[in-house]
XYZ file of C-alpha atoms in Angstrom:
664
model
C 49.039 -7.655 -67.791
C 48.568 -3.842 -67.777
C 48.475 -4.105 -63.823
C 52.007 -5.303 -63.629
C 53.519 -2.550 -65.630
C 52.530 0.084 -63.061
C 54.936 -0.720 -60.100
C 58.323 -0.394 -62.328
C 56.975 2.938 -63.976
C 56.367 4.509 -60.543
C 59.568 3.067 -59.241
C 61.618 4.908 -61.958
C 59.914 7.997 -61.332
C 60.565 8.067 -57.641
C 64.164 6.899 -58.119
C 64.952 9.841 -60.496
C 63.496 12.185 -58.121
C 65.214 10.920 -54.877
C 68.613 10.458 -56.855
C 68.844 14.281 -57.229
C 68.176 14.852 -53.467
C 70.109 11.843 -52.284
C 73.501 13.472 -52.667
C 72.504 16.459 -50.339
C 71.593 13.815 -47.653
C 74.888 11.685 -48.400
C 77.230 14.911 -47.903
C 75.785 15.213 -44.308
C 77.700 12.096 -43.577
C 81.173 13.333 -45.105
C 84.041 12.952 -42.329
C 85.275 16.513 -43.349
C 83.282 19.052 -41.209
C 84.065 21.810 -43.779
C 82.290 19.746 -46.453
C 79.329 19.036 -44.048
C 78.791 22.659 -43.481
C 78.966 23.459 -47.175
C 76.375 20.419 -47.755
C 74.048 22.079 -45.293
C 74.454 25.640 -46.824
C 73.654 23.829 -50.318
C 70.817 21.931 -48.985
C 69.320 25.388 -47.435
C 69.601 26.854 -50.915
C 68.056 24.029 -52.605
C 65.022 23.688 -50.356
C 63.889 27.567 -50.174
C 60.388 27.665 -51.858
C 60.716 23.992 -53.190
C 58.174 21.832 -51.477
C 58.812 18.822 -53.697
C 62.566 19.061 -52.471
C 61.540 19.325 -48.872
C 59.342 16.261 -48.987
C 62.038 14.254 -50.669
C 64.738 15.198 -48.098
C 62.702 14.353 -45.388
C 61.704 10.882 -46.825
C 65.535 10.375 -47.283
C 66.215 10.764 -43.587
C 67.812 14.133 -43.583
C 65.960 15.446 -40.413
C 67.431 12.799 -37.984
C 70.941 13.673 -39.348
C 70.317 17.518 -39.143
C 69.111 17.147 -35.683
C 72.211 14.910 -34.656
C 74.603 17.692 -36.086
C 72.623 20.357 -34.350
C 73.065 18.501 -30.891
C 76.771 17.562 -31.386
C 79.181 18.996 -29.038
C 81.761 18.597 -31.907
C 79.810 20.591 -34.351
C 80.757 24.277 -34.838
C 78.284 26.949 -33.935
C 77.982 27.918 -37.590
C 76.986 24.333 -38.328
C 74.499 24.273 -35.819
C 72.894 27.444 -36.721
C 72.635 26.440 -40.421
C 71.039 22.988 -39.393
C 68.528 25.050 -37.400
C 67.963 27.019 -40.443
C 67.680 24.312 -42.876
C 65.040 22.664 -40.284
C 63.081 25.742 -40.120
C 62.773 25.864 -43.962
C 61.464 22.307 -43.970
C 58.896 23.269 -41.501
C 57.868 25.948 -43.674
C 56.522 23.302 -46.170
C 53.378 21.320 -45.704
C 51.649 20.219 -42.363
C 52.831 16.819 -43.200
C 56.612 18.162 -43.058
C 55.871 19.660 -39.452
C 54.414 16.284 -38.440
C 57.599 14.445 -39.747
C 59.886 16.940 -37.751
C 57.679 16.561 -34.568
C 58.072 12.759 -34.829
C 61.839 13.149 -34.845
C 61.363 15.105 -31.366
C 62.723 18.426 -32.903
C 61.283 20.605 -30.173
C 63.245 19.168 -27.198
C 66.393 19.502 -29.403
C 65.685 23.107 -30.351
C 64.740 24.112 -26.863
C 68.130 22.399 -25.692
C 69.796 24.700 -28.310
C 68.610 27.703 -26.684
C 70.976 27.075 -23.695
C 73.946 27.941 -25.986
C 75.751 31.051 -25.321
C 75.745 31.906 -29.091
C 73.101 34.389 -30.025
C 73.106 33.615 -33.898
C 72.281 29.925 -32.888
C 69.756 31.015 -30.425
C 67.936 33.168 -33.068
C 68.034 30.229 -35.595
C 66.562 27.831 -33.077
C 63.731 30.504 -32.008
C 62.923 31.076 -35.647
C 62.490 27.445 -36.289
C 60.597 27.038 -33.076
C 58.373 29.873 -34.157
C 57.872 28.162 -37.508
C 56.792 24.897 -35.862
C 54.544 26.457 -33.023
C 52.534 28.545 -35.543
C 51.630 25.499 -37.398
C 48.086 23.963 -36.477
C 49.279 20.470 -36.237
C 51.728 21.427 -33.355
C 50.338 20.754 -29.613
C 50.740 24.000 -27.655
C 51.221 21.691 -24.755
C 54.716 20.870 -25.964
C 55.868 24.462 -24.841
C 54.898 23.680 -21.316
C 56.051 20.215 -20.843
C 59.253 21.345 -19.158
C 58.864 23.859 -16.459
C 62.349 25.590 -17.111
C 61.413 26.586 -20.689
C 59.137 29.664 -19.915
C 61.347 31.427 -17.464
C 64.247 30.767 -19.920
C 62.440 32.166 -22.778
C 61.561 35.367 -20.661
C 65.264 35.730 -19.819
C 66.156 35.544 -23.552
C 63.728 38.342 -24.358
C 66.395 40.745 -23.584
C 68.912 39.307 -25.945
C 67.951 40.919 -29.415
C 65.006 42.163 -31.361
C 64.806 38.818 -33.004
C 64.591 37.024 -29.907
C 61.912 39.345 -28.776
C 59.777 38.921 -32.033
C 60.043 35.152 -32.074
C 59.415 34.537 -28.392
C 56.150 36.974 -28.475
C 55.081 35.290 -31.464
C 55.517 31.781 -29.801
C 53.679 32.874 -26.629
C 50.895 34.271 -28.656
C 50.289 31.265 -30.585
C 50.645 28.748 -27.568
C 48.584 30.846 -25.142
C 45.294 28.850 -25.153
C 43.116 29.204 -22.186
C 43.291 30.139 -18.618
C 45.936 27.598 -17.609
C 48.477 28.949 -20.117
C 47.702 32.755 -19.421
C 48.237 31.748 -15.804
C 51.583 30.236 -16.378
C 53.082 33.034 -18.500
C 51.484 35.781 -16.153
C 53.056 34.154 -13.069
C 56.418 34.079 -14.997
C 56.194 37.899 -15.287
C 54.919 38.032 -19.002
C 53.267 41.480 -18.428
C 56.399 43.209 -17.006
C 58.563 41.437 -19.590
C 56.669 42.287 -22.607
C 55.216 45.868 -21.685
C 58.360 47.852 -22.659
C 58.512 45.923 -26.027
C 55.307 48.060 -27.286
C 57.804 51.131 -27.609
C 60.369 48.983 -29.329
C 61.937 50.555 -32.621
C 61.052 47.432 -34.600
C 57.447 47.327 -35.743
C 57.417 43.576 -35.704
C 58.374 43.378 -32.044
C 55.875 46.049 -31.259
C 53.090 43.865 -33.194
C 54.065 40.692 -31.681
C 54.061 42.231 -28.246
C 50.572 43.621 -28.847
C 49.256 40.309 -29.940
C 50.637 38.656 -26.760
C 48.641 41.078 -24.577
C 45.425 40.290 -26.627
C 45.761 36.626 -25.895
C 46.829 37.148 -22.142
C 43.794 39.475 -21.608
C 41.203 37.499 -23.362
C 38.698 36.688 -20.719
C 41.046 36.881 -17.900
C 40.156 39.568 -15.251
C 43.558 38.954 -13.470
C 45.767 39.768 -16.337
C 43.290 42.625 -17.496
C 43.371 44.308 -14.105
C 47.029 44.339 -13.953
C 47.291 45.654 -17.613
C 45.326 48.725 -16.671
C 48.018 49.772 -14.211
C 51.099 49.006 -15.964
C 53.355 52.023 -17.013
C 55.559 52.276 -19.829
C 57.833 55.224 -20.199
C 55.439 57.146 -17.903
C 52.381 56.170 -19.773
C 49.447 53.627 -19.099
C 49.020 50.761 -20.990
C 45.414 51.517 -22.136
C 46.814 55.015 -23.455
C 49.449 53.192 -25.514
C 46.843 51.080 -27.025
C 44.644 53.990 -27.812
C 47.643 55.444 -29.653
C 48.021 52.317 -31.617
C 44.598 52.332 -32.971
C 44.644 55.692 -34.458
C 43.812 56.016 -38.220
C 47.582 56.492 -39.176
C 48.512 53.112 -37.794
C 48.827 50.144 -39.883
C 45.473 48.339 -39.783
C 46.821 45.082 -38.042
C 48.095 47.339 -35.392
C 44.669 49.166 -34.990
C 42.808 45.875 -34.948
C 45.049 44.240 -32.443
C 44.958 47.241 -30.097
C 41.217 47.363 -30.545
C 41.015 43.639 -29.256
C 43.327 44.468 -26.394
C 40.850 47.093 -25.163
C 37.818 45.017 -25.944
C 39.165 42.075 -23.827
C 40.177 44.280 -20.890
C 36.611 45.860 -20.986
C 34.879 42.559 -21.245
C 37.003 41.362 -18.245
C 35.864 44.220 -16.209
C 39.050 46.119 -16.009
C 37.790 49.117 -18.266
C 34.026 50.599 -17.862
C 31.811 50.195 -20.994
C 31.255 54.106 -20.807
C 35.041 54.946 -20.627
C 36.033 57.389 -23.480
C 38.664 54.928 -24.734
C 35.920 52.344 -25.314
C 33.183 54.556 -26.721
C 35.262 57.224 -28.572
C 38.195 55.109 -29.595
C 37.599 51.260 -29.581
C 34.300 51.179 -30.789
C 34.473 53.631 -33.818
C 37.807 51.858 -34.943
C 36.078 48.332 -34.904
C 33.185 49.812 -36.955
C 35.712 51.257 -39.499
C 37.077 47.550 -39.891
C 33.506 46.532 -41.179
C 33.643 48.848 -44.222
C 33.900 47.732 -47.767
C 37.345 49.368 -48.040
C 38.915 46.894 -45.776
C 40.402 43.317 -46.564
C 38.107 40.488 -46.129
C 40.096 39.150 -43.011
C 39.960 42.625 -41.370
C 36.111 42.778 -41.862
C 35.696 39.441 -40.609
C 37.827 40.200 -37.381
C 36.563 43.764 -36.980
C 32.805 42.503 -36.948
C 33.630 39.339 -34.511
C 35.549 41.614 -32.189
C 32.751 44.329 -32.093
C 30.025 41.763 -31.608
C 32.174 40.609 -28.497
C 32.513 44.266 -27.065
C 28.824 45.181 -27.204
C 27.376 41.866 -26.506
C 26.491 42.585 -22.856
C 25.952 46.422 -23.019
C 22.955 48.030 -24.483
C 24.285 51.441 -24.593
C 27.253 50.182 -26.741
C 24.695 48.403 -28.951
C 22.833 51.755 -29.519
C 25.984 53.545 -30.206
C 27.369 50.998 -32.636
C 23.882 50.768 -34.503
C 24.120 54.491 -35.335
C 27.757 54.770 -35.999
C 28.576 54.827 -39.901
C 25.506 53.275 -40.936
C 26.685 50.055 -39.529
C 23.602 47.973 -39.959
C 23.434 48.574 -43.697
C 27.210 48.297 -44.100
C 26.973 44.662 -42.830
C 24.517 43.779 -45.480
C 27.488 43.871 -47.810
C 29.071 40.939 -45.985
C 26.449 38.626 -47.726
C 27.237 39.753 -51.192
C 30.642 37.986 -51.442
C 30.641 35.617 -54.506
C 30.736 32.068 -53.241
C 31.045 30.016 -56.631
C 34.425 28.414 -55.888
C 35.551 26.588 -52.961
C 38.166 29.100 -51.930
C 35.461 31.734 -52.145
C 32.832 29.807 -50.275
C 35.257 29.658 -47.187
C 35.500 33.466 -47.362
C 31.885 33.758 -48.017
C 31.189 31.670 -44.830
C 33.469 33.632 -42.695
C 31.870 36.867 -43.756
C 28.388 35.677 -43.199
C 29.233 34.196 -39.963
C 30.794 37.362 -38.774
C 27.723 39.474 -39.737
C 25.173 37.178 -38.105
C 27.242 37.351 -34.861
C 27.333 41.283 -35.006
C 23.557 41.462 -35.701
C 22.956 39.088 -32.848
C 24.861 41.345 -30.408
C 23.361 44.423 -31.911
C 19.694 43.261 -31.449
C 20.297 41.687 -28.057
C 18.184 44.279 -26.117
C 16.844 47.050 -28.056
C 13.384 46.970 -29.962
C 14.361 49.858 -32.477
C 17.622 48.033 -33.465
C 15.984 44.721 -34.161
C 13.373 46.429 -36.376
C 16.174 48.233 -38.492
C 17.992 44.857 -38.641
C 15.027 43.009 -40.028
C 14.400 45.870 -42.389
C 17.579 45.638 -43.983
C 17.463 44.124 -47.437
C 16.356 40.529 -47.475
C 17.576 40.170 -43.946
C 15.070 37.556 -42.917
C 15.604 35.459 -46.104
C 19.270 35.661 -45.462
C 18.944 34.300 -41.900
C 16.517 31.686 -42.984
C 19.222 30.558 -45.739
C 21.921 30.568 -43.092
C 19.901 27.961 -41.198
C 20.571 25.490 -43.743
C 24.268 26.488 -44.852
C 26.787 23.699 -45.032
C 28.981 25.279 -42.562
C 28.262 24.593 -38.942
C 29.848 27.836 -37.698
C 27.475 29.734 -40.094
C 24.307 27.796 -38.931
C 25.376 28.566 -35.481
C 25.654 32.197 -35.930
C 22.346 32.444 -38.094
C 20.483 30.582 -35.228
C 21.980 33.065 -32.548
C 21.152 35.918 -34.870
C 17.598 34.864 -35.085
C 17.459 34.036 -31.328
C 18.401 37.680 -30.649
C 15.620 38.749 -32.903
C 13.141 36.597 -31.515
C 13.259 38.253 -28.033
C 10.863 41.005 -29.838
C 7.113 40.316 -29.332
C 6.429 42.564 -32.304
C 8.881 40.418 -34.693
C 7.286 37.136 -33.248
C 3.975 38.384 -34.536
C 4.992 39.947 -37.914
C 8.488 39.105 -39.672
C 9.020 35.577 -38.017
C 5.440 34.738 -39.053
C 5.653 36.281 -42.705
C 8.707 34.218 -43.181
C 7.694 31.134 -41.547
C 10.942 30.821 -39.673
C 9.761 27.788 -37.628
C 9.985 25.456 -40.411
C 13.826 25.921 -40.970
C 14.212 26.022 -37.216
C 12.436 22.604 -36.780
C 14.720 21.298 -39.436
C 17.727 22.312 -37.626
C 16.512 20.737 -34.573
C 16.382 17.312 -36.160
C 20.147 16.689 -36.365
C 22.488 19.367 -35.273
C 25.663 19.490 -32.964
C 24.889 20.348 -29.358
C 26.193 24.031 -29.687
C 23.543 24.536 -32.338
C 20.646 22.631 -30.502
C 21.163 24.629 -27.260
C 20.591 28.080 -29.246
C 17.900 26.514 -31.649
C 15.893 25.030 -28.850
C 16.310 28.325 -26.739
C 14.799 30.189 -29.612
C 11.904 27.597 -29.977
C 10.978 28.595 -26.422
C 10.326 32.177 -27.612
C 8.298 30.806 -30.594
C 6.118 28.836 -28.309
C 5.027 31.713 -26.243
C 1.233 32.038 -26.229
C 1.188 35.279 -28.243
C 3.359 33.791 -30.944
C 1.281 32.833 -34.093
C 4.057 30.203 -34.999
C 2.870 28.071 -31.743
C 0.084 26.264 -33.589
C 2.160 25.015 -36.774
C 5.129 24.198 -34.473
C 2.855 21.928 -32.454
C 1.492 20.283 -35.643
C 4.987 19.450 -36.798
C 5.761 17.108 -33.952
C 7.494 19.404 -31.599
C 6.270 17.721 -28.480
C 8.119 14.350 -29.194
C 11.297 16.586 -30.215
C 11.238 18.463 -26.868
C 10.426 15.469 -24.879
C 13.541 13.908 -26.388
C 15.625 16.970 -25.529
C 14.772 16.537 -21.906
C 16.562 13.311 -21.887
C 19.802 14.846 -23.052
C 23.168 14.531 -21.115
C 23.654 18.283 -21.640
C 21.859 20.193 -18.871
C 21.318 23.240 -21.117
C 19.398 21.093 -23.575
C 17.279 19.448 -20.796
C 16.490 23.134 -19.525
C 15.420 24.178 -23.040
C 13.384 21.256 -23.809
C 11.492 21.413 -20.521
C 11.282 25.273 -20.862
C 9.546 24.951 -24.304
C 7.113 22.374 -23.011
C 6.219 24.718 -20.219
C 5.655 27.581 -22.426
C 3.619 24.948 -24.845
C 1.502 23.987 -21.899
C 0.722 27.731 -20.848
C -3.156 28.243 -21.270
C -3.159 25.154 -23.656
C -6.100 23.174 -24.502
C -6.690 19.650 -22.710
C -5.394 17.690 -25.763
C -2.004 19.483 -25.794
C -1.520 18.971 -22.263
C -2.464 15.110 -22.669
C 0.185 14.883 -25.534
C 2.662 16.379 -23.378
C 2.057 14.087 -20.556
C 2.010 11.060 -22.624
C 5.338 11.834 -24.648
C 7.105 13.016 -21.736
C 6.035 10.021 -19.418
C 5.517 10.032 -15.661
C 8.870 8.233 -15.174
C 10.805 11.089 -17.076
C 8.768 13.747 -15.355
C 9.902 12.430 -11.885
C 13.451 12.017 -13.112
C 13.338 15.736 -14.186
C 12.147 16.501 -10.772
C 15.070 14.939 -9.150
C 17.508 16.494 -11.538
C 20.819 17.936 -10.016
C 20.322 20.967 -12.223
C 18.408 23.709 -10.491
C 17.157 25.267 -13.785
C 15.779 21.793 -14.835
C 14.004 21.349 -11.599
C 12.339 25.073 -11.555
C 11.259 24.693 -15.145
C 9.758 21.075 -14.635
C 7.556 22.656 -11.651
C 6.678 25.461 -13.899
C 5.538 22.890 -16.606
C 3.583 20.963 -13.957
C 1.853 24.187 -12.790
C 0.958 25.034 -16.193
C -0.387 21.511 -16.886
C -2.499 21.868 -13.604
C -4.511 25.004 -14.513
C -8.043 25.274 -15.218
C -10.360 23.138 -13.120
C -11.350 20.516 -15.831
C -7.706 19.973 -16.577
C -6.658 19.740 -12.966
C -9.183 17.139 -12.446
C -8.692 15.205 -15.405
C -4.850 14.884 -14.758
C -5.006 14.303 -11.207
C -7.599 11.552 -11.925
C -4.840 9.817 -13.972
C -1.555 10.937 -12.418
C -2.646 12.107 -8.944
C -0.705 9.576 -6.809
C 2.513 10.293 -8.401
C 2.200 14.034 -8.544
C 1.444 13.951 -4.755
C 4.402 11.732 -4.148
C 6.512 14.093 -5.971
C 5.144 17.259 -4.154
C 5.763 15.358 -0.935
C 9.410 14.517 -1.643
C 10.225 18.084 -2.716
C 8.731 19.706 0.233
C 10.653 17.596 2.664
C 13.904 17.913 0.639
C 16.761 20.260 0.966
C 15.564 22.632 -1.794
C 15.637 26.475 -2.184
C 12.812 28.858 -1.260
C 12.144 29.138 -4.947
C 11.731 25.504 -5.586
C 9.489 25.166 -2.507
C 7.247 28.199 -3.400
C 6.761 26.601 -6.884
C 5.773 23.431 -5.454
C 3.328 25.056 -3.057
C 1.662 26.804 -6.070
C 1.245 23.419 -7.669
C -0.719 22.247 -4.427
C -2.749 25.413 -4.569
C -3.588 24.702 -8.215
C -4.532 21.100 -7.214
C -6.651 22.640 -4.293
C -8.524 24.531 -7.034
C -9.759 21.472 -8.663
C -13.211 19.965 -7.995
C -12.489 16.373 -7.434
C -8.553 16.771 -7.154
C -8.724 18.722 -3.913
C -9.750 15.487 -2.144
C -6.194 14.147 -2.899
C -5.071 16.916 -0.602
C -7.822 16.579 2.107
C -7.319 12.847 2.429
C -3.691 13.184 2.742
C -2.786 14.388 6.279
C 1.057 14.442 5.615
C 0.486 17.038 2.918
C -1.984 19.126 5.381
C 0.658 19.195 8.000
C 3.281 20.461 5.571
C 0.760 23.245 4.381
C 0.313 24.053 7.947
C 4.132 24.268 8.656
C 4.647 26.426 5.670
C 1.972 28.841 6.865
C 4.112 29.585 9.903
C 7.470 29.689 8.051
C 9.750 32.521 8.234
C 9.784 33.329 4.579
C 6.773 35.240 3.516
C 6.780 33.798 -0.051
C 6.222 30.506 1.459
C 3.617 31.549 3.782
C 1.725 33.316 1.092
C 1.952 30.129 -1.244
C 0.664 27.941 1.655
C -2.099 30.610 2.248
C -3.274 29.989 -1.481
C -3.689 26.352 -0.683
C -5.955 26.717 2.437
C -8.014 29.551 0.557
C -8.658 27.218 -2.325
C -9.567 24.326 0.184
C -12.051 26.355 2.389
C -13.820 28.407 -0.304
C -17.440 28.855 0.693
C -19.308 28.374 -2.540
C -18.002 24.955 -3.207
C -19.351 21.655 -2.497
C -18.123 20.152 0.700
C -16.465 23.409 1.921
C -18.162 22.984 5.377
C -16.382 19.714 6.105
C -13.244 20.918 4.696
C -13.262 24.046 7.000
C -14.037 22.059 10.023
C -11.080 19.754 9.503
C -8.621 22.448 8.997
C -10.147 24.083 12.144
C -9.380 20.997 14.007
C -5.873 20.958 12.749
C -5.463 24.601 14.246
C -5.259 26.453 10.815
C -7.793 29.093 11.992
C -5.634 29.987 14.760
C -2.682 30.588 12.463
C -4.936 32.699 10.234
C -5.573 34.931 13.114
C -2.094 35.230 13.946
C -1.352 36.113 10.225
C -4.087 38.567 9.900
C -1.793 40.791 12.404
C 1.195 40.423 10.153
C 3.370 43.440 9.072
C 3.234 42.204 5.659
C 0.186 43.827 4.098
C -0.194 41.316 1.558
C -0.016 38.209 3.995
C -2.366 40.088 6.331
C -4.987 40.699 3.657
C -4.910 37.148 2.609
C -5.375 36.060 5.900
C -8.434 38.164 6.577
C -9.996 37.026 3.269
C -9.624 33.383 4.387
C -11.060 34.092 7.759
C -14.122 35.661 6.235
C -14.736 32.233 4.474
C -15.440 30.915 8.102
C -17.747 33.703 9.086
C -19.813 33.567 5.935
């Protein structure tokens, strides 16, 4: 019985709530325009800061009526403007409110309103559009659907400081990626917005600055243009430098630093330019200090990481500015007991890992400093198992950056058994993490790395062979690259494991992969598998036919010099085997190809073909006389005589050494 009582109770609460809101909506339908206007004004006052009231009015159908009044010819301009204000207020509520407004096609109605001659109404429409477009639930594309909108907004920029503020804010929120940048750029965004940087209104200056930061991001065309723009006789970069001085608001300093950073990364400003080294970099380091707000520290560290990422000199300067490496350690001390705190703690950790990764990308001394920072390795290892994907990715990137150091691979990485959590990360992670983690695994599998043995024992071969079957070319490359490192000077058992797990079919699929990197690394793997005589003979006795087939296909195909050189080196390794060399000697097609490449126009290929010949005719080996005779009959000796006169000293020496085998 209790179940039946629930519905009426809920009904009565709802009817009570909506009853108080309904009269606001009813007044919108009054035949007297004056009463309608007063009704809208009362509604505006009722919804300010009251999310419950906003939700009720939306449920009761206020939005379609307000939009109707806003678009009616008969409505007074004052009524239209007030309707836009109420709609803007409703949009400031929850994301669900914004969704409801979008479902009622509010954007086309407001854009239409911008064609009005009345400035107050235009400003109200823009303010509402600004609120809607800055919501995460609004698709940016809605701004670009109608091609006449952007030029019209550019024209409205000159109307008032409010139109300037709102339009710049709309642009900076809706400019996502190169297509949007190009549309805004082609409609004169740079010229129309540049002079706003000297506006008397701080809000206008700030929104214009934000516009330039999103326009310049990873965009050489925009960045190159910005460098040469003059505003009141001053170049834009100089204006940005003034805006990042210490006496300016932090938000302005940070955004100016972003503009200069993005222009530098897009190649428009040199990395050794004083505005980067003496102004932008120190400003971003300042943003990382304890005194700054959490958001500022995150943004400062992430922007600095991006600025210094490709440049070793900037990495060195940053590492000795204001004790930055130690300062970043504080990013890990943020409490993370509450959910709200956890989000912030994650953002700080992610930013710190990103900056450490950039700092340690090239310089051995910096890596050492980072690793010696309090509990750093423990923090990174903990980061690998964080609940946040972004933190895990940043931790893996940081570790990958540090793993470029031979010294650290041999010491810290071993002391902290970094390979264990890394193998765990590789079990099931999104592709973006897998790419970096597998790339790092390649470093941990280098022959001098003490982690190589335990990684092999923990089932890495199957895992890596699995990666070679990925749809993602970067994962295929890393999988095969790690196997190549694993096979380098490895014992026969490991090589057999690799071949068994990979399967010949997969090996040949990789040899015909459309990605050049995959093909090169697969050839590298084959070359490492076919090294040391007993291994060469063993592998060729079981897989010889297929390997010779693959070699033939590559030498006949349309491939680069590098690919063909690697393939000839594989042949030279096969020719070094005891029994394996017979697979070449009994294959006239392959012998003709070796002869052809000895006479090739490219020295690298001639040298590689020469290695094959030298290994086949080497005197001290059984059957060398028959092999020498066969190759002489093919005209190889004549080619050797010719090559012994080569202007290339390396080629000349190798040819003379080979000829001596015939004379011995």
